[in-house]
Amino acid sequence: MPESGKRGAKKSVLVVHGPNLNLLGQRETDVYGTDTLSDIDRQLSSLGAELGCEVETFQSNSEGDLVSRLQGAREEKDGVLINPAAYTHTSVAIRDAVLALGLPVVEVHLSNIHKREEFRHRSLLSDVVDGQVVGFGVDSYTLGLRALANLMARP
Ligand code: CA2
């Protein structure tokens, strides 16, 4: 089996889900769709296998835990896919953790944050990530993972 992460041939990706995304599929299905977080994680693992990436997923409602997990990714992972959820609009701590990563990072959002309330239009991560995919529901994550795989394949 090919070794994964950093030195291995297989790339290793951390998917980070922010607060309340553990409630997906149970409430606000008109905005966020009917897929649960486990459904999304399964889709990402299976797409990862197709793309030659090992996918680890992490969800937390706590800003400090999200920062700590991102710090850990620096030595272990080859890229990060992140939906910081509400912390997108407020968290300098998550922005700083992303800046310190030194890895390709793609930001995703299920909804089109630009079509929603004004406070959601601004992302504190937008200028420190490689790119964003917003507004396509679960496809935002799968499109984001494809883009991340391409970034990680660059010499
Ligand atoms: O569209 C996205 O992916 C968001 O990151 C989702 C966040 C929101 O604060 C961002 O502005 C945009 C909210 C995630 C909360 O998800 C829930 C799911 C079900 C029930 C309640 C909340």
GROMACS .gro file of N, CA and C and ligand atoms in nm:
model
  487
    1MET      N    1   0.085  -0.120   0.000
    1MET     CA    2   0.000   0.000   0.000
    1MET      C    3   0.089   0.125   0.000
    2PRO      N    4   0.059   0.226  -0.088
    2PRO     CA    5   0.146   0.343  -0.090
    2PRO      C    6   0.134   0.422   0.039
    3GLU      N    7   0.248   0.472   0.087
    3GLU     CA    8   0.247   0.554   0.208
    3GLU      C    9   0.172   0.684   0.179
    4SER      N   10   0.099   0.737   0.278
    4SER     CA   11   0.030   0.863   0.249
    4SER      C   12   0.079   0.976   0.337
    5GLY      N   13   0.058   1.099   0.289
    5GLY     CA   14   0.095   1.219   0.363
    5GLY      C   15   0.240   1.254   0.345
    6LYS      N   16   0.266   1.382   0.318
    6LYS     CA   17   0.401   1.438   0.306
    6LYS      C   18   0.494   1.353   0.220
    7ARG      N   19   0.564   1.253   0.279
    7ARG     CA   20   0.664   1.179   0.204
    7ARG      C   21   0.605   1.073   0.112
    8GLY      N   22   0.482   1.028   0.138
    8GLY     CA   23   0.425   0.919   0.060
    8GLY      C   24   0.376   0.964  -0.077
    9ALA      N   25   0.353   0.865  -0.169
    9ALA     CA   26   0.304   0.898  -0.303
    9ALA      C   27   0.158   0.942  -0.296
   10LYS      N   28   0.082   0.880  -0.205
   10LYS     CA   29  -0.059   0.915  -0.191
   10LYS      C   30  -0.070   1.043  -0.109
   11LYS      N   31  -0.153   1.137  -0.155
   11LYS     CA   32  -0.167   1.264  -0.082
   11LYS      C   33  -0.266   1.248   0.033
   12SER      N   34  -0.244   1.325   0.136
   12SER     CA   35  -0.328   1.317   0.254
   12SER      C   36  -0.398   1.451   0.278
   13VAL      N   37  -0.531   1.446   0.284
   13VAL     CA   38  -0.611   1.569   0.292
   13VAL      C   39  -0.687   1.573   0.424
   14LEU      N   40  -0.687   1.690   0.486
   14LEU     CA   41  -0.773   1.712   0.603
   14LEU      C   42  -0.893   1.796   0.560
   15VAL      N   43  -1.013   1.745   0.589
   15VAL     CA   44  -1.136   1.820   0.564
   15VAL      C   45  -1.184   1.872   0.700
   16VAL      N   46  -1.202   2.004   0.709
   16VAL     CA   47  -1.241   2.065   0.836
   16VAL      C   48  -1.380   2.127   0.822
   17HIS      N   49  -1.470   2.085   0.912
   17HIS     CA   50  -1.606   2.139   0.912
   17HIS      C   51  -1.626   2.219   1.040
   18GLY      N   52  -1.676   2.340   1.027
   18GLY     CA   53  -1.696   2.428   1.142
   18GLY      C   54  -1.827   2.406   1.215
   19PRO      N   55  -1.862   2.502   1.301
   19PRO     CA   56  -1.974   2.485   1.394
   19PRO      C   57  -2.109   2.466   1.328
   20ASN      N   58  -2.187   2.378   1.391
   20ASN     CA   59  -2.326   2.348   1.354
   20ASN      C   60  -2.339   2.262   1.229
   21LEU      N   61  -2.230   2.237   1.160
   21LEU     CA   62  -2.242   2.153   1.040
   21LEU      C   63  -2.276   2.008   1.078
   22ASN      N   64  -2.258   1.973   1.206
   22ASN     CA   65  -2.303   1.841   1.253
   22ASN      C   66  -2.455   1.828   1.250
   23LEU      N   67  -2.527   1.942   1.233
   23LEU     CA   68  -2.673   1.938   1.228
   23LEU      C   69  -2.727   1.923   1.086
   24LEU      N   70  -2.638   1.916   0.988
   24LEU     CA   71  -2.683   1.909   0.848
   24LEU      C   72  -2.781   1.795   0.827
   25GLY      N   73  -2.881   1.823   0.743
   25GLY     CA   74  -2.980   1.721   0.710
   25GLY      C   75  -3.093   1.712   0.810
   26GLN      N   76  -3.077   1.777   0.925
   26GLN     CA   77  -3.180   1.768   1.029
   26GLN      C   78  -3.266   1.893   1.035
   27ARG      N   79  -3.202   2.010   1.008
   27ARG     CA   80  -3.275   2.139   1.011
   27ARG      C   81  -3.222   2.225   0.898
   28GLU      N   82  -3.299   2.331   0.865
   28GLU     CA   83  -3.259   2.424   0.758
   28GLU      C   84  -3.224   2.352   0.628
   29THR      N   85  -3.303   2.249   0.594
   29THR     CA   86  -3.273   2.170   0.473
   29THR      C   87  -3.298   2.252   0.346
   30ASP      N   88  -3.384   2.357   0.359
   30ASP     CA   89  -3.409   2.444   0.243
   30ASP      C   90  -3.282   2.521   0.205
   31VAL      N   91  -3.199   2.553   0.303
   31VAL     CA   92  -3.076   2.629   0.276
   31VAL      C   93  -2.959   2.535   0.249
   32TYR      N   94  -2.946   2.429   0.330
   32TYR     CA   95  -2.822   2.349   0.327
   32TYR      C   96  -2.840   2.210   0.267
   33GLY      N   97  -2.964   2.174   0.227
   33GLY     CA   98  -2.986   2.044   0.164
   33GLY      C   99  -3.014   1.934   0.267
   34THR      N  100  -3.038   1.814   0.215
   34THR     CA  101  -3.082   1.704   0.301
   34THR      C  102  -2.969   1.607   0.336
   35ASP      N  103  -2.853   1.623   0.274
   35ASP     CA  104  -2.741   1.535   0.308
   35ASP      C  105  -2.693   1.563   0.450
   36THR      N  106  -2.659   1.458   0.521
   36THR     CA  107  -2.600   1.475   0.654
   36THR      C  108  -2.448   1.493   0.639
   37LEU      N  109  -2.385   1.530   0.749
   37LEU     CA  110  -2.239   1.547   0.744
   37LEU      C  111  -2.172   1.412   0.713
   38SER      N  112  -2.227   1.303   0.766
   38SER     CA  113  -2.170   1.170   0.736
   38SER      C  114  -2.182   1.139   0.587
   39ASP      N  115  -2.296   1.179   0.526
   39ASP     CA  116  -2.312   1.157   0.380
   39ASP      C  117  -2.200   1.231   0.305
   40ILE      N  118  -2.176   1.356   0.345
   40ILE     CA  119  -2.073   1.436   0.277
   40ILE      C  120  -1.936   1.372   0.297
   41ASP      N  121  -1.908   1.332   0.420
   41ASP     CA  122  -1.777   1.271   0.449
   41ASP      C  123  -1.757   1.144   0.367
   42ARG      N  124  -1.864   1.064   0.354
   42ARG     CA  125  -1.853   0.940   0.273
   42ARG      C  126  -1.822   0.974   0.128
   43GLN      N  127  -1.893   1.074   0.073
   43GLN     CA  128  -1.869   1.114  -0.067
   43GLN      C  129  -1.725   1.160  -0.086
   44LEU      N  130  -1.674   1.234   0.012
   44LEU     CA  131  -1.537   1.285  -0.001
   44LEU      C  132  -1.435   1.172   0.008
   45SER      N  133  -1.460   1.075   0.096
   45SER     CA  134  -1.366   0.962   0.105
   45SER      C  135  -1.365   0.884  -0.024
   46SER      N  136  -1.485   0.864  -0.083
   46SER     CA  137  -1.486   0.783  -0.204
   46SER      C  138  -1.428   0.860  -0.323
   47LEU      N  139  -1.453   0.992  -0.330
   47LEU     CA  140  -1.388   1.072  -0.435
   47LEU      C  141  -1.237   1.076  -0.412
   48GLY      N  142  -1.197   1.087  -0.286
   48GLY     CA  143  -1.055   1.088  -0.253
   48GLY      C  144  -0.987   0.961  -0.305
   49ALA      N  145  -1.052   0.848  -0.288
   49ALA     CA  146  -0.994   0.721  -0.335
   49ALA      C  147  -0.973   0.726  -0.487
   50GLU      N  148  -1.072   0.783  -0.558
   50GLU     CA  149  -1.059   0.797  -0.705
   50GLU      C  150  -0.941   0.888  -0.743
   51LEU      N  151  -0.922   0.993  -0.661
   51LEU     CA  152  -0.821   1.094  -0.693
   51LEU      C  153  -0.684   1.059  -0.635
   52GLY      N  154  -0.678   0.948  -0.562
   52GLY     CA  155  -0.550   0.907  -0.501
   52GLY      C  156  -0.517   0.986  -0.375
   53CYS      N  157  -0.621   1.028  -0.302
   53CYS     CA  158  -0.598   1.103  -0.178
   53CYS      C  159  -0.664   1.029  -0.061
   54GLU      N  160  -0.593   1.027   0.049
   54GLU     CA  161  -0.655   0.978   0.173
   54GLU      C  162  -0.723   1.098   0.238
   55VAL      N  163  -0.849   1.079   0.279
   55VAL     CA  164  -0.927   1.192   0.333
   55VAL      C  165  -0.959   1.167   0.480
   56GLU      N  166  -0.918   1.261   0.565
   56GLU     CA  167  -0.958   1.257   0.707
   56GLU      C  168  -1.052   1.375   0.730
   57THR      N  169  -1.161   1.351   0.801
   57THR     CA  170  -1.255   1.461   0.826
   57THR      C  171  -1.259   1.495   0.975
   58PHE      N  172  -1.283   1.622   1.002
   58PHE     CA  173  -1.286   1.670   1.140
   58PHE      C  174  -1.392   1.779   1.151
   59GLN      N  175  -1.483   1.764   1.248
   59GLN     CA  176  -1.583   1.868   1.273
   59GLN      C  177  -1.574   1.911   1.418
   60SER      N  178  -1.585   2.041   1.441
   60SER     CA  179  -1.593   2.089   1.579
   60SER      C  180  -1.678   2.215   1.584
   61ASN      N  181  -1.743   2.231   1.701
   61ASN     CA  182  -1.817   2.355   1.726
   61ASN      C  183  -1.730   2.456   1.799
   62SER      N  184  -1.607   2.417   1.829
   62SER     CA  185  -1.521   2.502   1.911
   62SER      C  186  -1.407   2.562   1.828
   63GLU      N  187  -1.395   2.693   1.835
   63GLU     CA  188  -1.294   2.764   1.757
   63GLU      C  189  -1.153   2.715   1.793
   64GLY      N  190  -1.126   2.697   1.924
   64GLY     CA  191  -0.993   2.654   1.968
   64GLY      C  192  -0.959   2.515   1.914
   65ASP      N  193  -1.056   2.425   1.913
   65ASP     CA  194  -1.031   2.289   1.862
   65ASP      C  195  -1.003   2.293   1.712
   66LEU      N  196  -1.071   2.381   1.641
   66LEU     CA  197  -1.048   2.393   1.496
   66LEU      C  198  -0.906   2.445   1.472
   67VAL      N  199  -0.865   2.545   1.551
   67VAL     CA  200  -0.728   2.600   1.537
   67VAL      C  201  -0.625   2.492   1.567
   68SER      N  202  -0.646   2.416   1.675
   68SER     CA  203  -0.549   2.311   1.712
   68SER      C  204  -0.540   2.205   1.604
   69ARG      N  205  -0.654   2.167   1.546
   69ARG     CA  206  -0.649   2.063   1.442
   69ARG      C  207  -0.575   2.114   1.318
   70LEU      N  208  -0.598   2.242   1.285
   70LEU     CA  209  -0.526   2.301   1.170
   70LEU      C  210  -0.376   2.304   1.198
   71GLN      N  211  -0.338   2.340   1.320
   71GLN     CA  212  -0.194   2.341   1.354
   71GLN      C  213  -0.133   2.203   1.335
   72GLY      N  214  -0.205   2.099   1.375
   72GLY     CA  215  -0.155   1.961   1.361
   72GLY      C  216  -0.137   1.920   1.217
   73ALA      N  217  -0.218   1.978   1.129
   73ALA     CA  218  -0.215   1.939   0.986
   73ALA      C  219  -0.085   1.980   0.919
   74ARG      N  220  -0.019   2.080   0.974
   74ARG     CA  221   0.103   2.133   0.911
   74ARG      C  222   0.207   2.024   0.885
   75GLU      N  223   0.227   1.936   0.982
   75GLU     CA  224   0.329   1.832   0.967
   75GLU      C  225   0.276   1.704   0.903
   76GLU      N  226   0.141   1.686   0.907
   76GLU     CA  227   0.085   1.555   0.869
   76GLU      C  228   0.024   1.549   0.731
   77LYS      N  229  -0.025   1.664   0.683
   77LYS     CA  230  -0.113   1.662   0.566
   77LYS      C  231  -0.050   1.733   0.447
   78ASP      N  232  -0.110   1.709   0.330
   78ASP     CA  233  -0.062   1.774   0.206
   78ASP      C  234  -0.154   1.886   0.161
   79GLY      N  235  -0.275   1.891   0.217
   79GLY     CA  236  -0.368   1.996   0.179
   79GLY      C  237  -0.489   1.996   0.270
   80VAL      N  238  -0.561   2.108   0.272
   80VAL     CA  239  -0.678   2.122   0.360
   80VAL      C  240  -0.796   2.177   0.281
   81LEU      N  241  -0.912   2.113   0.302
   81LEU     CA  242  -1.040   2.161   0.249
   81LEU      C  243  -1.119   2.206   0.371
   82ILE      N  244  -1.165   2.331   0.371
   82ILE     CA  245  -1.228   2.382   0.494
   82ILE      C  246  -1.358   2.455   0.467
   83ASN      N  247  -1.460   2.418   0.547
   83ASN     CA  248  -1.581   2.499   0.556
   83ASN      C  249  -1.585   2.550   0.701
   84PRO      N  250  -1.539   2.673   0.724
   84PRO     CA  251  -1.533   2.724   0.861
   84PRO      C  252  -1.669   2.763   0.916
   85ALA      N  253  -1.775   2.749   0.834
   85ALA     CA  254  -1.912   2.783   0.874
   85ALA      C  255  -1.917   2.927   0.929
   86ALA      N  256  -1.984   2.950   1.043
   86ALA     CA  257  -2.001   3.088   1.090
   86ALA      C  258  -1.867   3.155   1.122
   87TYR      N  259  -1.764   3.075   1.156
   87TYR     CA  260  -1.632   3.136   1.186
   87TYR      C  261  -1.567   3.199   1.063
   88THR      N  262  -1.618   3.164   0.945
   88THR     CA  263  -1.572   3.229   0.821
   88THR      C  264  -1.573   3.381   0.836
   89HIS      N  265  -1.679   3.429   0.900
   89HIS     CA  266  -1.707   3.573   0.901
   89HIS      C  267  -1.651   3.644   1.024
   90THR      N  268  -1.594   3.567   1.117
   90THR     CA  269  -1.555   3.628   1.246
   90THR      C  270  -1.416   3.592   1.296
   91SER      N  271  -1.358   3.481   1.249
   91SER     CA  272  -1.244   3.426   1.322
   91SER      C  273  -1.106   3.465   1.267
   92VAL      N  274  -1.042   3.559   1.336
   92VAL     CA  275  -0.903   3.593   1.304
   92VAL      C  276  -0.813   3.475   1.342
   93ALA      N  277  -0.852   3.400   1.446
   93ALA     CA  278  -0.770   3.285   1.491
   93ALA      C  279  -0.764   3.178   1.382
   94ILE      N  280  -0.875   3.149   1.317
   94ILE     CA  281  -0.874   3.048   1.211
   94ILE      C  282  -0.800   3.102   1.089
   95ARG      N  283  -0.818   3.228   1.059
   95ARG     CA  284  -0.741   3.290   0.950
   95ARG      C  285  -0.590   3.275   0.974
   96ASP      N  286  -0.546   3.307   1.097
   96ASP     CA  287  -0.404   3.299   1.129
   96ASP      C  288  -0.353   3.154   1.121
   97ALA      N  289  -0.436   3.060   1.164
   97ALA     CA  290  -0.397   2.918   1.159
   97ALA      C  291  -0.382   2.873   1.013
   98VAL      N  292  -0.470   2.920   0.926
   98VAL     CA  293  -0.462   2.885   0.784
   98VAL      C  294  -0.336   2.947   0.722
   99LEU      N  295  -0.310   3.073   0.761
   99LEU     CA  296  -0.190   3.141   0.710
   99LEU      C  297  -0.062   3.067   0.748
  100ALA      N  298  -0.061   3.009   0.869
  100ALA     CA  299   0.059   2.942   0.921
  100ALA      C  300   0.079   2.804   0.860
  101LEU      N  301  -0.023   2.753   0.788
  101LEU     CA  302  -0.018   2.615   0.740
  101LEU      C  303   0.092   2.590   0.637
  102GLY      N  304   0.103   2.682   0.543
  102GLY     CA  305   0.200   2.661   0.436
  102GLY      C  306   0.163   2.544   0.346
  103LEU      N  307   0.034   2.516   0.333
  103LEU     CA  308  -0.016   2.407   0.248
  103LEU      C  309  -0.124   2.463   0.157
  104PRO      N  310  -0.154   2.394   0.046
  104PRO     CA  311  -0.271   2.436  -0.033
  104PRO      C  312  -0.399   2.425   0.052
  105VAL      N  313  -0.482   2.529   0.043
  105VAL     CA  314  -0.608   2.530   0.119
  105VAL      C  315  -0.720   2.579   0.029
  106VAL      N  316  -0.831   2.503   0.026
  106VAL     CA  317  -0.949   2.544  -0.049
  106VAL      C  318  -1.064   2.562   0.051
  107GLU      N  319  -1.133   2.677   0.040
  107GLU     CA  320  -1.247   2.710   0.127
  107GLU      C  321  -1.376   2.676   0.053
  108VAL      N  322  -1.468   2.610   0.121
  108VAL     CA  323  -1.596   2.577   0.056
  108VAL      C  324  -1.713   2.620   0.142
  109HIS      N  325  -1.824   2.650   0.074
  109HIS     CA  326  -1.950   2.678   0.143
  109HIS      C  327  -2.063   2.612   0.066
  110LEU      N  328  -2.153   2.552   0.140
  110LEU     CA  329  -2.270   2.487   0.078
  110LEU      C  330  -2.358   2.592   0.009
  111SER      N  331  -2.384   2.702   0.079
  111SER     CA  332  -2.470   2.807   0.024
  111SER      C  333  -2.385   2.911  -0.046
  112ASN      N  334  -2.452   2.992  -0.129
  112ASN     CA  335  -2.382   3.105  -0.191
  112ASN      C  336  -2.384   3.221  -0.092
  113ILE      N  337  -2.275   3.237  -0.018
  113ILE     CA  338  -2.270   3.336   0.089
  113ILE      C  339  -2.293   3.479   0.037
  114HIS      N  340  -2.268   3.500  -0.093
  114HIS     CA  341  -2.284   3.634  -0.152
  114HIS      C  342  -2.429   3.668  -0.183
  115LYS      N  343  -2.516   3.566  -0.184
  115LYS     CA  344  -2.660   3.588  -0.209
  115LYS      C  345  -2.738   3.600  -0.080
  116ARG      N  346  -2.667   3.593   0.033
  116ARG     CA  347  -2.736   3.587   0.163
  116ARG      C  348  -2.718   3.719   0.239
  117GLU      N  349  -2.740   3.719   0.369
  117GLU     CA  350  -2.730   3.841   0.448
  117GLU      C  351  -2.590   3.904   0.429
  118GLU      N  352  -2.587   4.037   0.441
  118GLU     CA  353  -2.462   4.109   0.416
  118GLU      C  354  -2.345   4.058   0.504
  119PHE      N  355  -2.376   4.023   0.630
  119PHE     CA  356  -2.265   3.981   0.718
  119PHE      C  357  -2.198   3.853   0.671
  120ARG      N  358  -2.265   3.778   0.583
  120ARG     CA  359  -2.204   3.654   0.531
  120ARG      C  360  -2.119   3.680   0.405
  121HIS      N  361  -2.126   3.800   0.351
  121HIS     CA  362  -2.054   3.826   0.226
  121HIS      C  363  -1.903   3.827   0.244
  122ARG      N  364  -1.860   3.864   0.365
  122ARG     CA  365  -1.716   3.876   0.388
  122ARG      C  366  -1.662   3.747   0.450
  123SER      N  367  -1.555   3.695   0.390
  123SER     CA  368  -1.484   3.582   0.450
  123SER      C  369  -1.347   3.632   0.495
  124LEU      N  370  -1.313   3.605   0.619
  124LEU     CA  371  -1.180   3.645   0.669
  124LEU      C  372  -1.071   3.553   0.614
  125LEU      N  373  -1.113   3.448   0.542
  125LEU     CA  374  -1.013   3.356   0.486
  125LEU      C  375  -0.988   3.380   0.337
  126SER      N  376  -1.075   3.455   0.274
  126SER     CA  377  -1.074   3.457   0.127
  126SER      C  378  -0.938   3.494   0.066
  127ASP      N  379  -0.863   3.581   0.134
  127ASP     CA  380  -0.735   3.622   0.076
  127ASP      C  381  -0.617   3.542   0.128
  128VAL      N  382  -0.644   3.437   0.209
  128VAL     CA  383  -0.532   3.353   0.254
  128VAL      C  384  -0.549   3.207   0.207
  129VAL      N  385  -0.657   3.180   0.133
  129VAL     CA  386  -0.675   3.045   0.076
  129VAL      C  387  -0.641   3.049  -0.073
  130ASP      N  388  -0.623   2.929  -0.131
  130ASP     CA  389  -0.592   2.924  -0.274
  130ASP      C  390  -0.714   2.953  -0.359
  131GLY      N  391  -0.832   2.914  -0.309
  131GLY     CA  392  -0.954   2.941  -0.384
  131GLY      C  393  -1.075   2.905  -0.301
  132GLN      N  394  -1.192   2.946  -0.352
  132GLN     CA  395  -1.319   2.920  -0.284
  132GLN      C  396  -1.416   2.856  -0.381
  133VAL      N  397  -1.502   2.768  -0.329
  133VAL     CA  398  -1.616   2.716  -0.406
  133VAL      C  399  -1.739   2.737  -0.319
  134VAL      N  400  -1.837   2.812  -0.370
  134VAL     CA  401  -1.955   2.842  -0.288
  134VAL      C  402  -2.082   2.819  -0.368
  135GLY      N  403  -2.188   2.777  -0.297
  135GLY     CA  404  -2.321   2.780  -0.356
  135GLY      C  405  -2.369   2.654  -0.424
  136PHE      N  406  -2.291   2.548  -0.421
  136PHE     CA  407  -2.330   2.427  -0.495
  136PHE      C  408  -2.368   2.311  -0.403
  137GLY      N  409  -2.401   2.340  -0.279
  137GLY     CA  410  -2.435   2.232  -0.186
  137GLY      C  411  -2.317   2.137  -0.171
  138VAL      N  412  -2.348   2.006  -0.167
  138VAL     CA  413  -2.240   1.907  -0.149
  138VAL      C  414  -2.137   1.917  -0.262
  139ASP      N  415  -2.183   1.958  -0.380
  139ASP     CA  416  -2.088   1.971  -0.493
  139ASP      C  417  -1.979   2.074  -0.464
  140SER      N  418  -2.005   2.171  -0.374
  140SER     CA  419  -1.897   2.265  -0.338
  140SER      C  420  -1.780   2.188  -0.279
  141TYR      N  421  -1.813   2.088  -0.195
  141TYR     CA  422  -1.705   2.008  -0.134
  141TYR      C  423  -1.634   1.922  -0.238
  142THR      N  424  -1.712   1.856  -0.327
  142THR     CA  425  -1.645   1.764  -0.420
  142THR      C  426  -1.564   1.843  -0.524
  143LEU      N  427  -1.620   1.956  -0.570
  143LEU     CA  428  -1.544   2.041  -0.663
  143LEU      C  429  -1.418   2.094  -0.594
  144GLY      N  430  -1.434   2.131  -0.467
  144GLY     CA  431  -1.319   2.182  -0.391
  144GLY      C  432  -1.212   2.076  -0.373
  145LEU      N  433  -1.253   1.951  -0.351
  145LEU     CA  434  -1.154   1.843  -0.334
  145LEU      C  435  -1.080   1.818  -0.466
  146ARG      N  436  -1.155   1.825  -0.577
  146ARG     CA  437  -1.087   1.808  -0.708
  146ARG      C  438  -0.984   1.918  -0.730
  147ALA      N  439  -1.021   2.042  -0.698
  147ALA     CA  440  -0.927   2.155  -0.715
  147ALA      C  441  -0.806   2.138  -0.625
  148LEU      N  442  -0.830   2.093  -0.502
  148LEU     CA  443  -0.720   2.072  -0.407
  148LEU      C  444  -0.625   1.963  -0.457
  149ALA      N  445  -0.683   1.854  -0.511
  149ALA     CA  446  -0.599   1.745  -0.563
  149ALA      C  447  -0.510   1.797  -0.674
  150ASN      N  448  -0.565   1.882  -0.761
  150ASN     CA  449  -0.483   1.940  -0.869
  150ASN      C  450  -0.372   2.029  -0.812
  151LEU      N  451  -0.405   2.108  -0.711
  151LEU     CA  452  -0.303   2.195  -0.649
  151LEU      C  453  -0.192   2.112  -0.586
  152MET      N  454  -0.229   2.003  -0.519
  152MET     CA  455  -0.129   1.919  -0.449
  152MET      C  456  -0.040   1.845  -0.549
  153ALA      N  457  -0.091   1.826  -0.671
  153ALA     CA  458  -0.013   1.753  -0.773
  153ALA      C  459   0.090   1.842  -0.840
  154ARG      N  460   0.079   1.973  -0.815
  154ARG     CA  461   0.176   2.065  -0.879
  154ARG      C  462   0.316   2.041  -0.824
  155PRO      N  463   0.417   2.048  -0.912
  155PRO     CA  464   0.553   2.024  -0.862
  155PRO      C  465   0.598   2.134  -0.765
  156CA2     O1  466  -2.296   2.778   0.338
  156CA2     C1  467  -2.214   2.735   0.418
  156CA2     O2  468  -2.153   2.630   0.403
  156CA2     C2  469  -2.190   2.812   0.549
  156CA2     O3  470  -2.051   2.798   0.582
  156CA2     C3  471  -2.276   2.745   0.654
  156CA2     C4  472  -2.273   2.816   0.790
  156CA2     C5  473  -2.301   2.966   0.773
  156CA2     O4  474  -2.286   3.031   0.898
  156CA2     C6  475  -2.209   3.030   0.671
  156CA2     O5  476  -2.244   3.166   0.658
  156CA2     C7  477  -2.222   2.960   0.537
  156CA2     C8  478  -2.377   2.758   0.884
  156CA2     C9  479  -2.367   2.610   0.907
  156CA2    C10  480  -2.479   2.569   0.999
  156CA2     O6  481  -2.543   2.457   0.944
  156CA2    C11  482  -2.662   2.420   0.995
  156CA2    C12  483  -2.717   2.306   0.943
  156CA2    C13  484  -2.838   2.262   0.987
  156CA2    C14  485  -2.906   2.332   1.086
  156CA2    C15  486  -2.853   2.447   1.137
  156CA2    C16  487  -2.730   2.491   1.092
   0.00000   0.00000   0.00000
